[in-house]
Structures are given as structure tokens and as C-alpha cells.
CSV table of C-alpha atoms in Angstrom, one decimal:
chain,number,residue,atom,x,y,z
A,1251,UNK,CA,10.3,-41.9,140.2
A,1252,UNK,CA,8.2,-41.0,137.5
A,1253,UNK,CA,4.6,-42.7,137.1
A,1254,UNK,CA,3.6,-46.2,135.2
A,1255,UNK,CA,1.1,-47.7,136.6
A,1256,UNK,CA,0.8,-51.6,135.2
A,1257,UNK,CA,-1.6,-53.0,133.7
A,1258,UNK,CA,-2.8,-56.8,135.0
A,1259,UNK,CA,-5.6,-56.8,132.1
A,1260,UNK,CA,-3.0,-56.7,129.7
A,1261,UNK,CA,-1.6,-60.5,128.3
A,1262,UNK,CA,2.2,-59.2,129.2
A,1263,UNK,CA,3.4,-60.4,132.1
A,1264,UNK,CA,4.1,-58.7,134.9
A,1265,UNK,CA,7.5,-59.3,135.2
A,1266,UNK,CA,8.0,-58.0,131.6
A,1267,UNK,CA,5.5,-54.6,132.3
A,1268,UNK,CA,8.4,-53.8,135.0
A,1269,UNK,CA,11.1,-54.3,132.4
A,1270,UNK,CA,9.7,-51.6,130.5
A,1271,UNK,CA,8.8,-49.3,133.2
A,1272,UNK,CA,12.3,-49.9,134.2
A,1273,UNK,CA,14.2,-49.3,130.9
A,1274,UNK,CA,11.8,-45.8,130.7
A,1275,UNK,CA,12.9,-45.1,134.2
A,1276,UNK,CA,16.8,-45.3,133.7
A,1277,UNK,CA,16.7,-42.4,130.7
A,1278,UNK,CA,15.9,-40.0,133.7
A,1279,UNK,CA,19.2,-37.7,133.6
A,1280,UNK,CA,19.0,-37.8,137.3
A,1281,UNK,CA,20.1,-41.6,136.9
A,1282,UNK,CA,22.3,-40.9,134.0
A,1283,UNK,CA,24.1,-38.7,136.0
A,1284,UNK,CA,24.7,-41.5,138.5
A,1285,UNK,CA,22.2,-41.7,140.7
A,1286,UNK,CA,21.5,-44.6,142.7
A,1287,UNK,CA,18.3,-46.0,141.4
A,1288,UNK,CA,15.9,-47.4,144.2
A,1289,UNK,CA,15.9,-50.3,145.8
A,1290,UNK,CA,13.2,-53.1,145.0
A,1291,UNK,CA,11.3,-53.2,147.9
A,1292,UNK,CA,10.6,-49.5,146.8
A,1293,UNK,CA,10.0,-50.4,143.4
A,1294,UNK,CA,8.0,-53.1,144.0
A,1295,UNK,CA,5.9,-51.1,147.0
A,1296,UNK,CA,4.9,-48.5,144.6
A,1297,UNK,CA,3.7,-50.4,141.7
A,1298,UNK,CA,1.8,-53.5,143.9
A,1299,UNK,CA,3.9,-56.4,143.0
A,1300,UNK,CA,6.4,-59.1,144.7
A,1301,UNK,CA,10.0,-58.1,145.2
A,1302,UNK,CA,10.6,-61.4,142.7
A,1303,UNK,CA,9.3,-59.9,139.9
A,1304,UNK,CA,11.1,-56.2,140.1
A,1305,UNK,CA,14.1,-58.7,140.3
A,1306,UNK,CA,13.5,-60.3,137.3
A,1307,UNK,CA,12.9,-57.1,135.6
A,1308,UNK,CA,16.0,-55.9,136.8
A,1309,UNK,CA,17.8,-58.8,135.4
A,1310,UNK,CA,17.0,-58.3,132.1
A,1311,UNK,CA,18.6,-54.4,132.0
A,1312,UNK,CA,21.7,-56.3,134.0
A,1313,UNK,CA,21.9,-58.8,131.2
A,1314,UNK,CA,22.1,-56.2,128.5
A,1315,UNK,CA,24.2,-54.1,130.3
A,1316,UNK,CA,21.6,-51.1,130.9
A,1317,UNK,CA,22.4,-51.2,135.0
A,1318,UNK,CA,25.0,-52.9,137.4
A,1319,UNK,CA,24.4,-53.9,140.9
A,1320,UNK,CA,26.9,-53.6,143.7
A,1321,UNK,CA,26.6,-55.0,147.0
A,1322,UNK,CA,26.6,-52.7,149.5
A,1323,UNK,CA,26.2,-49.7,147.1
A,1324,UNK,CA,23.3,-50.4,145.2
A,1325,UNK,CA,22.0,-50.1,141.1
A,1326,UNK,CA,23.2,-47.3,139.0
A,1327,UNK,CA,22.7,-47.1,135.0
A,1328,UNK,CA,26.1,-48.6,133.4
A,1329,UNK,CA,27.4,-45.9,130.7
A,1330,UNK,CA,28.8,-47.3,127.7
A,1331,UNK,CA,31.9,-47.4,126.5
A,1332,UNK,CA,31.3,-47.5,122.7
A,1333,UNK,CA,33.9,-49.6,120.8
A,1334,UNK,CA,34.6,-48.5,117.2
A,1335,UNK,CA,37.1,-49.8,114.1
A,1336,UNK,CA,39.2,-47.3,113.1
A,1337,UNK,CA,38.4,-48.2,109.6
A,1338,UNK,CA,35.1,-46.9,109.8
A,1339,UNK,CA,35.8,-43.5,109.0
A,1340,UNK,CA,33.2,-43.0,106.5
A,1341,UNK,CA,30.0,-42.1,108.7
A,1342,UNK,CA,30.2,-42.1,112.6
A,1343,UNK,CA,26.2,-41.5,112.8
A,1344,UNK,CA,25.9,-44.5,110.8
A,1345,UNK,CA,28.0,-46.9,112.8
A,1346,UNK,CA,27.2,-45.9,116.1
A,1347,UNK,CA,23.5,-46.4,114.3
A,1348,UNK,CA,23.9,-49.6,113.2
A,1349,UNK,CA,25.3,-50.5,116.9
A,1350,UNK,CA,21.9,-49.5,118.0
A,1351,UNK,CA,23.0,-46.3,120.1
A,1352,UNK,CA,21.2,-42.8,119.2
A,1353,UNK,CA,23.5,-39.9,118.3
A,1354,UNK,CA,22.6,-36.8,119.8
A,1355,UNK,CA,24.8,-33.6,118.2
A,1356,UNK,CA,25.4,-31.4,121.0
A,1357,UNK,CA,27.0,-28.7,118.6
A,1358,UNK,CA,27.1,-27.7,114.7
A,1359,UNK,CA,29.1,-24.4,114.2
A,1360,UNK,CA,30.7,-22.5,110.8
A,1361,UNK,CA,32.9,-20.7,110.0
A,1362,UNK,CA,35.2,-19.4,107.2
A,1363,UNK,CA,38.9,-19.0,108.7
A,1364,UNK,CA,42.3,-18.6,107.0
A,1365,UNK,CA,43.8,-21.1,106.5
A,1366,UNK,CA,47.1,-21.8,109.2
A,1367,UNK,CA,50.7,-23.2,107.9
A,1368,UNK,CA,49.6,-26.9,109.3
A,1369,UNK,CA,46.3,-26.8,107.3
A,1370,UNK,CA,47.4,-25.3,104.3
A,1371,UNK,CA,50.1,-28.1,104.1
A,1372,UNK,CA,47.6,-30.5,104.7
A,1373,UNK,CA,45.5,-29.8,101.9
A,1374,UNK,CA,47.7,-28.4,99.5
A,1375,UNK,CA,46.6,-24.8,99.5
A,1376,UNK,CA,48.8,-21.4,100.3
A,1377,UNK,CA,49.1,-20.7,104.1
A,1378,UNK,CA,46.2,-17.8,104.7
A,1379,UNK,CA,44.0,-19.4,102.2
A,1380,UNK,CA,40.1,-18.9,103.1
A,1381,UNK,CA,38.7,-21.8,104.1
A,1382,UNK,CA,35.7,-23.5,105.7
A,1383,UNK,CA,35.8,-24.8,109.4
A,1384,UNK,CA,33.3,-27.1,111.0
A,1385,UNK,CA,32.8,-27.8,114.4
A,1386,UNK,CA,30.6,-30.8,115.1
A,1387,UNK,CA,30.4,-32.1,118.7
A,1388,UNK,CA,28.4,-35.4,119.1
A,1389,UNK,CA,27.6,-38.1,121.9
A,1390,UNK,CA,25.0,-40.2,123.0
A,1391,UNK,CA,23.2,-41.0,126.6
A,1392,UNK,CA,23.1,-37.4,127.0
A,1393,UNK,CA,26.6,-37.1,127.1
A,1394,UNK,CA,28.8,-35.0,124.5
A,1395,UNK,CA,31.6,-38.0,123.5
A,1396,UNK,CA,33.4,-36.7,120.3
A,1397,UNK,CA,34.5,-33.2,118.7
A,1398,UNK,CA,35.1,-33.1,115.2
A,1399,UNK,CA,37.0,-29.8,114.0
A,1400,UNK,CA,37.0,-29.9,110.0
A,1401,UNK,CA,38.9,-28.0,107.8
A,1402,UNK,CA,37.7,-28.3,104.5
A,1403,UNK,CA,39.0,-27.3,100.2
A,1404,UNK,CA,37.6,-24.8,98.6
A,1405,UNK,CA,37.0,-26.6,95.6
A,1406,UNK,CA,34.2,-28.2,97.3
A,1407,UNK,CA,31.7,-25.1,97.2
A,1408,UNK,CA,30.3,-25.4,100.6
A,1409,UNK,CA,29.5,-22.5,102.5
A,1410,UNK,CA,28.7,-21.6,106.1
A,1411,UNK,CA,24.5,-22.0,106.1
A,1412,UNK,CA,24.3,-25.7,104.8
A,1413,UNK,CA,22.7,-28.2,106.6
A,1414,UNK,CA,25.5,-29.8,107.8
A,1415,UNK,CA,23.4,-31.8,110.1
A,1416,UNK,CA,23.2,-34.3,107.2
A,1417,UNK,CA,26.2,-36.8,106.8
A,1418,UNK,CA,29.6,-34.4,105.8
A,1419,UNK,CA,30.2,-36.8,103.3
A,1420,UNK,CA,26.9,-36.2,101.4
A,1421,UNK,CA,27.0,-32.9,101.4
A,1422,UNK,CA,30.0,-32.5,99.5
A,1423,UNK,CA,29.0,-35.1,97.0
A,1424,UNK,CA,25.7,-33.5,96.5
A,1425,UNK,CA,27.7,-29.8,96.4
A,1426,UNK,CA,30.3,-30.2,94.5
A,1427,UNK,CA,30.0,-34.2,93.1
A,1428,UNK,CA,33.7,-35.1,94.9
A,1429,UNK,CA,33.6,-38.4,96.8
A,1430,UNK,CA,35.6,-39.2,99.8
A,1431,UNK,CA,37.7,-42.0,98.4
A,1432,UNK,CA,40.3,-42.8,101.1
A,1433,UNK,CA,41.5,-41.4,104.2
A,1434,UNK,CA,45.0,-41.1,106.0
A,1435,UNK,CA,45.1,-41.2,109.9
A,1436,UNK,CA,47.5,-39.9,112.9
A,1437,UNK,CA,46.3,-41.1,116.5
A,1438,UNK,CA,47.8,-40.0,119.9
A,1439,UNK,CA,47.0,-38.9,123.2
A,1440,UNK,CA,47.0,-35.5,124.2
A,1441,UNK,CA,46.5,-32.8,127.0
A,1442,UNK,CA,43.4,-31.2,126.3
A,1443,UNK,CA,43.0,-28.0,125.6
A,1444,UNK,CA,40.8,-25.8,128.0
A,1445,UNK,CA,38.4,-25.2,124.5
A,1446,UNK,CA,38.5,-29.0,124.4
A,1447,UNK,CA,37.6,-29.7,127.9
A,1448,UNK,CA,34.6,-27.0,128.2
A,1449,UNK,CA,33.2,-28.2,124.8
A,1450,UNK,CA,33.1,-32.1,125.8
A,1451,UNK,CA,32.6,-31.3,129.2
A,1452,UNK,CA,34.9,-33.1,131.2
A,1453,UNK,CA,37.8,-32.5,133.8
A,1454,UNK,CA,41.0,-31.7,133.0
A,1455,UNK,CA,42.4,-35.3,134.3
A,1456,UNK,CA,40.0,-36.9,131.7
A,1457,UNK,CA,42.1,-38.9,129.0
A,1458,UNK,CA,41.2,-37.7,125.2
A,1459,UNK,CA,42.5,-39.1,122.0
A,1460,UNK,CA,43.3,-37.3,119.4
A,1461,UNK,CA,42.5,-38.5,116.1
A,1462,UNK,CA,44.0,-36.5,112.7
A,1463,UNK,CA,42.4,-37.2,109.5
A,1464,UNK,CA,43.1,-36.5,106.0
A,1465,UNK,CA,40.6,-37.2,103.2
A,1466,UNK,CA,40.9,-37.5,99.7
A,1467,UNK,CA,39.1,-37.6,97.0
A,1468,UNK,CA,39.6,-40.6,94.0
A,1469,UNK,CA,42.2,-38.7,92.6
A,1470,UNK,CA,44.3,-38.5,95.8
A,1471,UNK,CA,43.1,-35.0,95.9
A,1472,UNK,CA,43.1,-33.7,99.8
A,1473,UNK,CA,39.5,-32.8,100.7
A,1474,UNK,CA,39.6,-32.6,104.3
A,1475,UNK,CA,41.5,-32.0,107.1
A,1476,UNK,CA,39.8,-33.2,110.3
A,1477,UNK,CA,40.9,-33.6,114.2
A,1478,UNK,CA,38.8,-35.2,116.3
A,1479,UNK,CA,39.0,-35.7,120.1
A,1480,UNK,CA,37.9,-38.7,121.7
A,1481,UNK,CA,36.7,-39.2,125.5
A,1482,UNK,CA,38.7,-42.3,126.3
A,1483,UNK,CA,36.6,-43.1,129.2
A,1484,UNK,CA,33.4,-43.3,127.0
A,1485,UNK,CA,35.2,-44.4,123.5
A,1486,UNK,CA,37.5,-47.3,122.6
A,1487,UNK,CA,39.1,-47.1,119.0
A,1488,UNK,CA,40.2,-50.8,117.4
A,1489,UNK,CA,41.9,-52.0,114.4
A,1490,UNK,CA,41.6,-55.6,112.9
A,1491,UNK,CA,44.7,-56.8,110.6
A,1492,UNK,CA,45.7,-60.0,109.3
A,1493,UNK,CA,49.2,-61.7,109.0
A,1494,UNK,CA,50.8,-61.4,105.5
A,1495,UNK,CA,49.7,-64.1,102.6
């Protein structure tokens, strides 16, 4: 348990300090791996308060979903499972941002590939064609979540020692001046392959989703050819439509 010793000079109540201690407690990776968190009366034994007021620490992180409580087993840090509209393509650091959940990138990698029969079709371009690949693989609690694979157009000028930690999209805009206008998408499940597995980190029974994406530019110009696997257990894609006028 790492140390944070309260402070009763202080005009926060106590109740409130242990919140705090407790929400710095839970990012320890030994309680994001699952870990059983301990007990009250330990908690409230080692920083000299009543069992009550650990309690009503604790309900707080319960209330925002931070921990769950099971009788019998005992408090473990809940992992979210983030739920995203498929619509919002555009920037996945930004909406996960505006959710309030910190991207970590796990993995940025280059490099220029010919092109295969699949790719070239998709973006218009002469099977064998050089072109640039990016592998991005991204997550958050400390957990790798998504793996982006991008193919990407010549015609955009990019080259392997960019900063592609910056949003894709502004890079090629700022390269080049192309915009990403529009996007068409393929979803479906899939059996992982071993690559797959060992760069997100998971079993082989883990469910992934399989998300294929083609970009274009205003003038219906393919850009970018993308396929990105999901962790299904941690990610939940959604779509909102409306009934005809």
C-alpha cells in the first residue's frame, strides 16, 4: 500500500482525504492487474480513522465505477469497457479524450512496404506499388486496447521519421494539404492472428473485432487504407440512426 498520510489540519474532510488516497491507490498496476485491494479495517488501521469513513470513501470510487465490491470476494478496480460511435472516425485520441480516459500509445512503427493485391485495390494504385505502413497500438489503464495498421497514398508525401504521434489526420493535412473528407467501413469478427494477439496482449480465446477502413479525400480520392483490431472485452463499437423522414 503505498504511503499517504492524512492531514486533520487541513479543511477537507476526512472522508474526502481517503477518497483521494484511494483513487491514487487503485492506479498501482498490481490492482490493475486484478488484485484484491484491502479490506477496510486495514485501510482504516493504517491511516488512524473509523472503518465509516474508508466506507464512504470507497463509495464514491463505487459510484463512478472506479472499484466493485463482491461479497465474499472482496474490492477489485473495475476496467472499463469504453463505448464508442462508429461515426467517430475522425480522431480516436480525441474522443476517448473528451470521455475523460487518457490514451497511452503502446506502439508507433514505419515502414515503407509494397503494396499487396487487396491494398492496391483499395487505394487505387498498381499491386507492388511502394507504400507507407503505420502501426499504431493504443489503450488506456495500462492496457494495450486497439491496433491500427495504416496503409497510406503516396500522394500524401509522408515518410517513415514523422512524428506520427500527432493526430494521423493532421499530419497529412499539414504534409501534403489533403483532408480526410469521408470514410467507408467493413466490421466483423475475426480469429486473431498470433501477430495480433502478442501485440494487444491477450489469449487466443479473446474476442477482437475487426474494423476496415477506407478514407478519402473531398474529391472521393482514396487516402487510406486502415484495419484496426478491437479487444471486445475492453471496447464496444455503436451506431445511432434514425427512421426515414
Amino acid at each position: 500500500m503505498i504511503s499517504s498520510p492524512l492531514d486533520r489540519s487541513m479543511p477537507v474532510p476526512l472522508h474526502e482525504q481517503v477518497e483521494q488516497y484511494l483513487r491514487r491507490l487503485i492506479v498501482d498496476p498490481s490492482y490493475q492487474r486484478g488484485e484484491l485491494l484491502p479490506d477496510e479495517i486495514s485501510i482504516a488501521q493504517s491511516l488512524g480513522v473509523s472503518r465509516n469513513t474508508v466506507r464512504a470513501g470507497m463509495s464514491r470510487l463505487i459510484q463512478d465505477g472506479l472499484i466493485e465490491r463482491r461479497a465474499g470476494v472482496g474490492t477489485r478496480v473495475v476496467h472499463r469497457n469504453l463505448r464508442t460511435d462508429i461515426k467517430a472516425w475522425h480522431s480516436f485520441t480525441k474522443e476517448l479524450q473528451d470521455k475523460g480516459i487518457a490514451v497511452q500509445t503502446f506502439k508507433i512503427e514505419t515502414k515503407v512496404v509494397s503494396a499487396s493485391k487487396d491494398v492496391g485495390l483499395r487505394l487505387h494504385l498498381r499491386r507492388g506499388t511502394r507504400v507507407l505502413r503505420l502501426d499504431r497500438v493504443r489503450g488506456w489503464d495500462d492496457e494495450p486496447v486497439v491496433y491500427f495498421r495504416s496503409y497510406l497514398h503516396p500522394r500524401l508525401l509522408l515518410a517513415p521519421d514523422m512524428d506520427f504521434t500527432l493526430p494521423l489526420y493532421t499530419v497529412i493535412e499539414r504534409t501534403s494539404g489533403i483532408t480526410a473528407d469521408h470514410a467507408r467501413e467493413e466490421l466483423t469478427a475475426i480469429v486473431p492472428l498470433p501477430r495480433i494477439l502478442r501485440e494487444l496482449a491477450v489469449e487466443a480465446s479473446t474476442p477482437l473485432l475487426l474494423r476496415r477502413r477506407l478514407v478519402f479525400d473531398p474529391a472521393h480520392r482514396p487516402i487510406e487504407f486502415s484495419e484496426i483490431h478491437y479487444r471486445s472485452d475492453r471496447f464496444t463499437l455503436t451506431l445511432d440512426t434514425r427512421s426515414g423522414a
